[in-house]
Tab-separated table of N, CA and C in Angstrom:
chain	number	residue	atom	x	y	z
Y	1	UNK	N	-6.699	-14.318	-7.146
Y	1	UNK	CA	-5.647	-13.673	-6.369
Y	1	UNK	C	-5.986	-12.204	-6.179
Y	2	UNK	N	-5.710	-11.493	-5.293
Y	2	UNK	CA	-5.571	-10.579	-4.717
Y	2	UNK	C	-4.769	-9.691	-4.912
Y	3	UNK	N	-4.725	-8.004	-4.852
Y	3	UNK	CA	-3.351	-7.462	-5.206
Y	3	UNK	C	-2.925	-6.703	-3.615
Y	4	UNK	N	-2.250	-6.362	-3.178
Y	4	UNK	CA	-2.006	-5.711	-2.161
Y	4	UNK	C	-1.944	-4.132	-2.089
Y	5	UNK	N	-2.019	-3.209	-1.402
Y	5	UNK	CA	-1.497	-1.877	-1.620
Y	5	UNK	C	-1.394	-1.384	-0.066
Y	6	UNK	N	-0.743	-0.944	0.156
Y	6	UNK	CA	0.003	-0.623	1.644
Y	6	UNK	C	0.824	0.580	1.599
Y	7	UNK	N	0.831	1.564	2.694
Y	7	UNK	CA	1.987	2.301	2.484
Y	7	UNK	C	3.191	2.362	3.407
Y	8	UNK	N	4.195	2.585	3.115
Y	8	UNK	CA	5.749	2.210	3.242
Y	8	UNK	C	6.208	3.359	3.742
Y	9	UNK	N	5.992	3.849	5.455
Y	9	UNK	CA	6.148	5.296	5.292
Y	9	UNK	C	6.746	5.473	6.530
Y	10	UNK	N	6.408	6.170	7.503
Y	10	UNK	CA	6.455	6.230	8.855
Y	10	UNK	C	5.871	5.256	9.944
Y	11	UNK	N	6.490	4.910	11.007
Y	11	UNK	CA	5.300	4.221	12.383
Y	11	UNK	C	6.975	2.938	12.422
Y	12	UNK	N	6.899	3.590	14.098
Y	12	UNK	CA	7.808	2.624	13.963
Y	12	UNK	C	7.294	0.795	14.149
Y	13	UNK	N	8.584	0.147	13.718
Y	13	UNK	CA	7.711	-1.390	13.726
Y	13	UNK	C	7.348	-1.686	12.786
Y	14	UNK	N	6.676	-0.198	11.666
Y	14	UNK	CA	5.848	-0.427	10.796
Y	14	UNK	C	6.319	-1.676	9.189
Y	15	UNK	N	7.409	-1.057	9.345
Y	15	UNK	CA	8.000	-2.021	8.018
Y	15	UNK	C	8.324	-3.803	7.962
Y	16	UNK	N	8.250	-4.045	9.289
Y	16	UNK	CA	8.038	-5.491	9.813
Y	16	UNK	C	6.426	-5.597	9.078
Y	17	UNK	N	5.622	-4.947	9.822
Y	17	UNK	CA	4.708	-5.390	9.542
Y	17	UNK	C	4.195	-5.539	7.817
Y	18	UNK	N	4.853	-4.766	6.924
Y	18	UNK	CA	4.551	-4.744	5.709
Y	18	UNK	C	5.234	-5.998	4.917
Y	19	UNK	N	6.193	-6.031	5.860
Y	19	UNK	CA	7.353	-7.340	5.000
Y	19	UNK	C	6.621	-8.437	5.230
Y	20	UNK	N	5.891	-9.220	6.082
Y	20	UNK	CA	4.868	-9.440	6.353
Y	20	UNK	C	3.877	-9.785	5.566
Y	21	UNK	N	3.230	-8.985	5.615
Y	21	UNK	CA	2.221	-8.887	4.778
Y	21	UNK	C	2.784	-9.749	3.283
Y	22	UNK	N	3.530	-9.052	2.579
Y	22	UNK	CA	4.127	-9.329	1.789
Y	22	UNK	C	4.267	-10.925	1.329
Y	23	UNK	N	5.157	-11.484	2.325
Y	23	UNK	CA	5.710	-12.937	2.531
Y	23	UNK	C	4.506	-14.042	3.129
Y	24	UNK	N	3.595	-13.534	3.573
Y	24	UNK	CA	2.877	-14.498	3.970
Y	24	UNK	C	1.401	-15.182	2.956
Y	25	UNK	N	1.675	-14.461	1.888
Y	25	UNK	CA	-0.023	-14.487	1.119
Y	25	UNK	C	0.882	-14.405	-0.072
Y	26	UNK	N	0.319	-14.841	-0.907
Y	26	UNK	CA	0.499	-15.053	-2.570
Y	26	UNK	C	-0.492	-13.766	-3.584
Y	27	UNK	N	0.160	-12.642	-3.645
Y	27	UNK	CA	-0.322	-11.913	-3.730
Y	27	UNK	C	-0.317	-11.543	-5.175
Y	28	UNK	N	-1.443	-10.799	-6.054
Y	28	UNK	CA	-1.251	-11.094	-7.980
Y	28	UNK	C	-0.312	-9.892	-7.972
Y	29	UNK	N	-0.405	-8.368	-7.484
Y	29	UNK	CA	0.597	-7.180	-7.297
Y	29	UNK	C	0.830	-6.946	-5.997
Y	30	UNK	N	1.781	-6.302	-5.825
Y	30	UNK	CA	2.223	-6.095	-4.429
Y	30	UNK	C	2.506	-4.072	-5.084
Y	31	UNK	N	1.868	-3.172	-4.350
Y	31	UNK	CA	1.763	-1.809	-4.422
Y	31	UNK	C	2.327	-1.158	-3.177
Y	32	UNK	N	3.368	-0.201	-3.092
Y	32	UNK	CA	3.661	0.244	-1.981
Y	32	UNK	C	3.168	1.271	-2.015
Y	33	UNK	N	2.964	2.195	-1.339
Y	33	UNK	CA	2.940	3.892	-1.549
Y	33	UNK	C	4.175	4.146	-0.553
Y	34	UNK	N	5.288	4.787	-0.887
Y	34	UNK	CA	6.467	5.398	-0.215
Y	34	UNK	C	7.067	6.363	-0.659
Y	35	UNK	N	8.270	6.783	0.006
Y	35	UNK	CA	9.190	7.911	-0.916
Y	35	UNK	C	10.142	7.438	-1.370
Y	36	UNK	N	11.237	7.924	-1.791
Y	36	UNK	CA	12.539	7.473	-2.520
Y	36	UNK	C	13.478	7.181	-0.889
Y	37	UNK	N	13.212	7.694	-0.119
Y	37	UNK	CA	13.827	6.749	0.973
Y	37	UNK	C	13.106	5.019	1.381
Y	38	UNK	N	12.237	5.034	1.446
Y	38	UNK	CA	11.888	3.802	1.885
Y	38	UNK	C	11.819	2.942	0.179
Y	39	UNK	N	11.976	3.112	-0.872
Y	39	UNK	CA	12.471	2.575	-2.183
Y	39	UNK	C	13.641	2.338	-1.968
Y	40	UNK	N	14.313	2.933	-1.659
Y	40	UNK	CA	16.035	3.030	-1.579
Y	40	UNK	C	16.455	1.685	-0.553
Y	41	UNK	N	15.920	1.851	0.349
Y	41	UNK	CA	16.142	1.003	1.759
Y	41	UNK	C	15.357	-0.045	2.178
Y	42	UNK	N	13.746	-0.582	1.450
Y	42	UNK	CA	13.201	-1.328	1.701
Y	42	UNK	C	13.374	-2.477	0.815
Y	43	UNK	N	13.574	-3.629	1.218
Y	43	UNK	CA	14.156	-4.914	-0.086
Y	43	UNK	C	12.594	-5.404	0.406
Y	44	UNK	N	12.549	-6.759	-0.229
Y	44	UNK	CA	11.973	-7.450	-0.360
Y	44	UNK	C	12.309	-8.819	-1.339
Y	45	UNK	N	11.620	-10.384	-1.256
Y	45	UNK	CA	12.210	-10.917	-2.059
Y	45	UNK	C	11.061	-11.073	-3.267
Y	46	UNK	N	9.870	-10.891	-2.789
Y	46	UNK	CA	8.878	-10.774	-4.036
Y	46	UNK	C	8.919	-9.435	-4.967
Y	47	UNK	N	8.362	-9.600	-6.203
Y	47	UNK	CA	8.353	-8.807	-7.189
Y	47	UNK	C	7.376	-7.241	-6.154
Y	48	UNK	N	7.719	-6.057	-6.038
Y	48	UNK	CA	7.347	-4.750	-5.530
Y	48	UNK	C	6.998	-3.667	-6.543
Y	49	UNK	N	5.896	-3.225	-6.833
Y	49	UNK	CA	6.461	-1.961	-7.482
Y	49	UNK	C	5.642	-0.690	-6.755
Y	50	UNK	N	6.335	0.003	-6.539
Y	50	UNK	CA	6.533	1.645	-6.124
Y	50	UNK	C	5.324	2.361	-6.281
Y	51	UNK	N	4.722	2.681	-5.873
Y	51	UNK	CA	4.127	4.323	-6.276
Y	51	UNK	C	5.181	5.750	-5.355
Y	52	UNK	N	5.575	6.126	-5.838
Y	52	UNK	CA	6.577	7.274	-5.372
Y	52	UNK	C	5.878	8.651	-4.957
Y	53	UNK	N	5.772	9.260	-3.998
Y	53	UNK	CA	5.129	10.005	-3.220
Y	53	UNK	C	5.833	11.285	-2.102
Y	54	UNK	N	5.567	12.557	-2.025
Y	54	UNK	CA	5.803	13.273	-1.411
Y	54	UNK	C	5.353	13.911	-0.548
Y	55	UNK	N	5.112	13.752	0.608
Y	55	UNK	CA	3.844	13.987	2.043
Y	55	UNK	C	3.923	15.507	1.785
Y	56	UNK	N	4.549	15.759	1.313
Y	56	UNK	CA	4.671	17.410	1.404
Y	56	UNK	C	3.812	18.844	0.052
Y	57	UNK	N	3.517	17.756	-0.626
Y	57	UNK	CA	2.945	17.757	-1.719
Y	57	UNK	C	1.468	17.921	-0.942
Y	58	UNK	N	0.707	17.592	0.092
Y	58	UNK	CA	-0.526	17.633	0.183
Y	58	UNK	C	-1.317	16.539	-0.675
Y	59	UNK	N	-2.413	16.072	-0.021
Y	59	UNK	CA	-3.386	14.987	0.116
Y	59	UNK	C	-3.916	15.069	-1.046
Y	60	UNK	N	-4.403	16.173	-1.650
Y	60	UNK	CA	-4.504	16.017	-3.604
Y	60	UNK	C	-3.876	15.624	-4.191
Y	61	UNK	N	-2.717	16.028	-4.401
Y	61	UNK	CA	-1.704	15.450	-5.271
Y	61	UNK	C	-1.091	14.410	-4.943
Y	62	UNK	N	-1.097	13.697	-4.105
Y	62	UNK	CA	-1.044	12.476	-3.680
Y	62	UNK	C	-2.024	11.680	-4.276
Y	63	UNK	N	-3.065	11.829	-4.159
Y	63	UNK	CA	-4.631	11.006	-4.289
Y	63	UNK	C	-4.122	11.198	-5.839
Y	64	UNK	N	-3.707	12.015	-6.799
Y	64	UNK	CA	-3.380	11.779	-8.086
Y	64	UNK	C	-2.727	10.667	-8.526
Y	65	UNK	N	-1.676	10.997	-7.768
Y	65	UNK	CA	-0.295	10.074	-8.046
Y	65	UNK	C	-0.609	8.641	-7.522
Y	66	UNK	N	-0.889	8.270	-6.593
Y	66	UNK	CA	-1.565	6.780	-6.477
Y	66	UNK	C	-2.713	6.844	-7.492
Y	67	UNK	N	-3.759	7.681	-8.121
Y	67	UNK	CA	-4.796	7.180	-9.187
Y	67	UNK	C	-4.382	6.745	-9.917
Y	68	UNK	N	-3.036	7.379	-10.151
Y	68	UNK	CA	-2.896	7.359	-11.857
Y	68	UNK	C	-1.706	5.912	-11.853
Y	69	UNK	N	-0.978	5.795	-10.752
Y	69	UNK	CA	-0.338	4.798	-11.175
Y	69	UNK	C	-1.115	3.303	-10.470
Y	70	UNK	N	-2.254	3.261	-10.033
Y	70	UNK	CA	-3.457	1.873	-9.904
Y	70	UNK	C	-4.162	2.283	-10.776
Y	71	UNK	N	-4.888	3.278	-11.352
Y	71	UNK	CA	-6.053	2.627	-12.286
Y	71	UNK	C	-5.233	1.942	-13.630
Y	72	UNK	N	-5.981	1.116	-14.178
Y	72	UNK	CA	-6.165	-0.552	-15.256
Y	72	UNK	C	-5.006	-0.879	-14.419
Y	73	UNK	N	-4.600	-0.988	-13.898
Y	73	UNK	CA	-3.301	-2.139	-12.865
Y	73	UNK	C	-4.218	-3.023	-11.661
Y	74	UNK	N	-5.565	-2.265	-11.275
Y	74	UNK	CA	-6.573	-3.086	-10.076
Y	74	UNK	C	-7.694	-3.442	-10.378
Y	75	UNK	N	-8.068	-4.354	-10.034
Y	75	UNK	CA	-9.588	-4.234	-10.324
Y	75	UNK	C	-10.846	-5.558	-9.162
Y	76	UNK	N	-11.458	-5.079	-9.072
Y	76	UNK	CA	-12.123	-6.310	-8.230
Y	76	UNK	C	-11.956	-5.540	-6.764
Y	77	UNK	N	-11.392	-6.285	-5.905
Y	77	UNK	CA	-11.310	-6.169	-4.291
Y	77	UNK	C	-9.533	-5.804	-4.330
Y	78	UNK	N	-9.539	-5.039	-3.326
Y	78	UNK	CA	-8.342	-5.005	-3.271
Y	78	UNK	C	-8.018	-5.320	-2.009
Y	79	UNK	N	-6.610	-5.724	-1.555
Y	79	UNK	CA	-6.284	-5.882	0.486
Y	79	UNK	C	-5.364	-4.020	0.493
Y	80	UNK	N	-5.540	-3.931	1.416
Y	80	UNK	CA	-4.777	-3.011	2.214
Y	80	UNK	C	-4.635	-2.846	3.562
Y	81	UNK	N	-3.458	-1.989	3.762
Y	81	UNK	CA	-2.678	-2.018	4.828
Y	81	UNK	C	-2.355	-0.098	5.128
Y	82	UNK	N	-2.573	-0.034	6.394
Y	82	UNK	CA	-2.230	1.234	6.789
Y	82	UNK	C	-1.231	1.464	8.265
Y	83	UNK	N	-0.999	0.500	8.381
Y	83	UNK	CA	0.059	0.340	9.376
Y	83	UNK	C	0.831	1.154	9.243
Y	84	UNK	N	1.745	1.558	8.773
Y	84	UNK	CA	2.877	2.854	8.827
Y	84	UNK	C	2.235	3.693	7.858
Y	85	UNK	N	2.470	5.165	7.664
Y	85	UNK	CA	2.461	5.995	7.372
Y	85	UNK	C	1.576	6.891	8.587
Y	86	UNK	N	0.873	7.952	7.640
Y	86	UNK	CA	0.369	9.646	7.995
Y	86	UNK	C	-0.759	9.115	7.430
Y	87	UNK	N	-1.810	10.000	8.251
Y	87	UNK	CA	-3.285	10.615	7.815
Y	87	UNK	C	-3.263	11.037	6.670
Y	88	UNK	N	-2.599	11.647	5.888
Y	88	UNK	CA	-2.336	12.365	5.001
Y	88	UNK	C	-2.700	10.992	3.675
Y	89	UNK	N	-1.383	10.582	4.224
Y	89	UNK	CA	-1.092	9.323	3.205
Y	89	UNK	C	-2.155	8.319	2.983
Y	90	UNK	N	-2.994	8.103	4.278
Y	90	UNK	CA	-4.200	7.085	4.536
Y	90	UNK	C	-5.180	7.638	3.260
Y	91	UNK	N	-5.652	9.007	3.604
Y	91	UNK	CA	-6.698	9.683	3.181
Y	91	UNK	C	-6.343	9.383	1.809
Y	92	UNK	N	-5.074	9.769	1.217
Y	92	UNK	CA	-4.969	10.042	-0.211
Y	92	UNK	C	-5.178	8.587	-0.920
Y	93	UNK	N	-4.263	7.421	0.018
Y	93	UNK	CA	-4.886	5.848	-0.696
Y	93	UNK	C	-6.179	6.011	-1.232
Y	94	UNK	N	-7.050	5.865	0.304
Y	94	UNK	CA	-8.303	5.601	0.629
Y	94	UNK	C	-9.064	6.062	-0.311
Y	95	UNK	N	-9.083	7.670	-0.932
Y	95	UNK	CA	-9.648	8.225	-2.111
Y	95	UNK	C	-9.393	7.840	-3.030
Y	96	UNK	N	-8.004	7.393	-3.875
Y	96	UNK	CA	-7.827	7.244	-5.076
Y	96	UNK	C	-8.422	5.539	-5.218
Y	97	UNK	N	-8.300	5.256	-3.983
Y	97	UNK	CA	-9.219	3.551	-4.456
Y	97	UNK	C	-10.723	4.064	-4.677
Y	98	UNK	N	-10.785	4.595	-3.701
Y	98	UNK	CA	-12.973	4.592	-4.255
Y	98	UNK	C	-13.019	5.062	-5.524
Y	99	UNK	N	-11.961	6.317	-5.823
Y	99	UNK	CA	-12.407	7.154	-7.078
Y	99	UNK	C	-12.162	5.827	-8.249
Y	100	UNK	N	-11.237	4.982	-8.347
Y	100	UNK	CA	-11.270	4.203	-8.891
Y	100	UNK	C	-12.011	2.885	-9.475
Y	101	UNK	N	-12.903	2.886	-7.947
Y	101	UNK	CA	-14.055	1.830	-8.017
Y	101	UNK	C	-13.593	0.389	-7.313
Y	102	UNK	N	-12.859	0.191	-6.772
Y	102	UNK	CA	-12.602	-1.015	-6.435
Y	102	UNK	C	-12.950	-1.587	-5.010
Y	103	UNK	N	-13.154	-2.795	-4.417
Y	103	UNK	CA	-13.545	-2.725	-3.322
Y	103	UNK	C	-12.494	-3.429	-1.965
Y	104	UNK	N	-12.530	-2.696	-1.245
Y	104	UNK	CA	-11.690	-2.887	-0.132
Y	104	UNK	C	-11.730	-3.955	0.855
Y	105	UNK	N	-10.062	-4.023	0.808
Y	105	UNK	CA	-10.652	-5.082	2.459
Y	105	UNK	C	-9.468	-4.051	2.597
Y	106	UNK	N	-9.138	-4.491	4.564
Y	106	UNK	CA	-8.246	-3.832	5.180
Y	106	UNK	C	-7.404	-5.431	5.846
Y	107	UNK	N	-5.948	-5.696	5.869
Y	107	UNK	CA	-5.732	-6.864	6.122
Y	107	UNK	C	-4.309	-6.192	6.844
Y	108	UNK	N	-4.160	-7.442	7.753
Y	108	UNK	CA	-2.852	-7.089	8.805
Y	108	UNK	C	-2.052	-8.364	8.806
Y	109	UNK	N	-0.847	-8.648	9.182
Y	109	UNK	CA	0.353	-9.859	9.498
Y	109	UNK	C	-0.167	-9.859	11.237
Y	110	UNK	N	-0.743	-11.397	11.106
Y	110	UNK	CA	-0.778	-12.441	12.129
Y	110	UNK	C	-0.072	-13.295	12.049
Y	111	UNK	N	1.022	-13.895	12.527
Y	111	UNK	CA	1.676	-14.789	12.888
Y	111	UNK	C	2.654	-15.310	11.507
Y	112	UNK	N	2.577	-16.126	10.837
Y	112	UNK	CA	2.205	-16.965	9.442
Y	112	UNK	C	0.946	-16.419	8.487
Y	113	UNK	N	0.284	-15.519	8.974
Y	113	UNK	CA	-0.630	-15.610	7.884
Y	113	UNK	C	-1.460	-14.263	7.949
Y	114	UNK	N	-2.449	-13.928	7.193
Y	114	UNK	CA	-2.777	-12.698	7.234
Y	114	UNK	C	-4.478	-12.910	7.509
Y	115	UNK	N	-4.880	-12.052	8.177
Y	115	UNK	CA	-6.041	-11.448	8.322
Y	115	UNK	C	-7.114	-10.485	8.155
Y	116	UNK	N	-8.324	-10.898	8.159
Y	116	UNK	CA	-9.191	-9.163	7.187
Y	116	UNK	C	-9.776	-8.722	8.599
Y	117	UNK	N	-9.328	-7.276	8.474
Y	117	UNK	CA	-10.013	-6.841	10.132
Y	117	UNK	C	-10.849	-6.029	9.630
């Protein structure tokens, strides 16, 4: 199994597409990166947990705060999703996975089911 990590942020449409993601694949963690608004307001019926984040904080301290709450939680390949959010937010994932070592796919909601683009 697979773990997911996606972020939960801005783009409209975007949160369809994450719910999505979510519901269609049997996933071992499901990782958001968001703020305390989209925590507050985003349900889901599978198990979610948070990385909590402040765009305003700048792309370092971001890239912290996702390290520290995925490293020993990932390991192997991971899926991700960049459908909603900021550059900001992309960049800071994107780093704290390599710095971590793990290897990427990038995956999107097709229909029923998901895909590696």
């Amino acid at each position: 199994m697979t773990d997911l990590v996606a972020c939960l942020s801005t783009g409209k449409g975007s949160w369809i597409e994450v719910a999505k993601l979510i519901n269609n694949y049997d996933w071992r963690n499901i990782f958001l990166i968001t703020n305390d608004f989209g925590k507050e307001k985003f349900s889901s019926q599978k198990e979610v947990k948070y990385i909590i984040i402040d765009v305003n904080k700048g792309t370092e301290s971001i890239k912290k705060i996702i390290q520290e709450a995925l490293k020993e939680k990932i390991s192997g390949d991971v899926a991700i999703n960049m459908t909603s959010g900021s550059g900001v937010e992309h960049m800071a994932m994107l780093s704290a996975l390599m710095n971590i070592g793990v290897g990427i796919r990038f995956v999107m909601a097709a229909d029923s089911e998901i895909k590696e683009v």
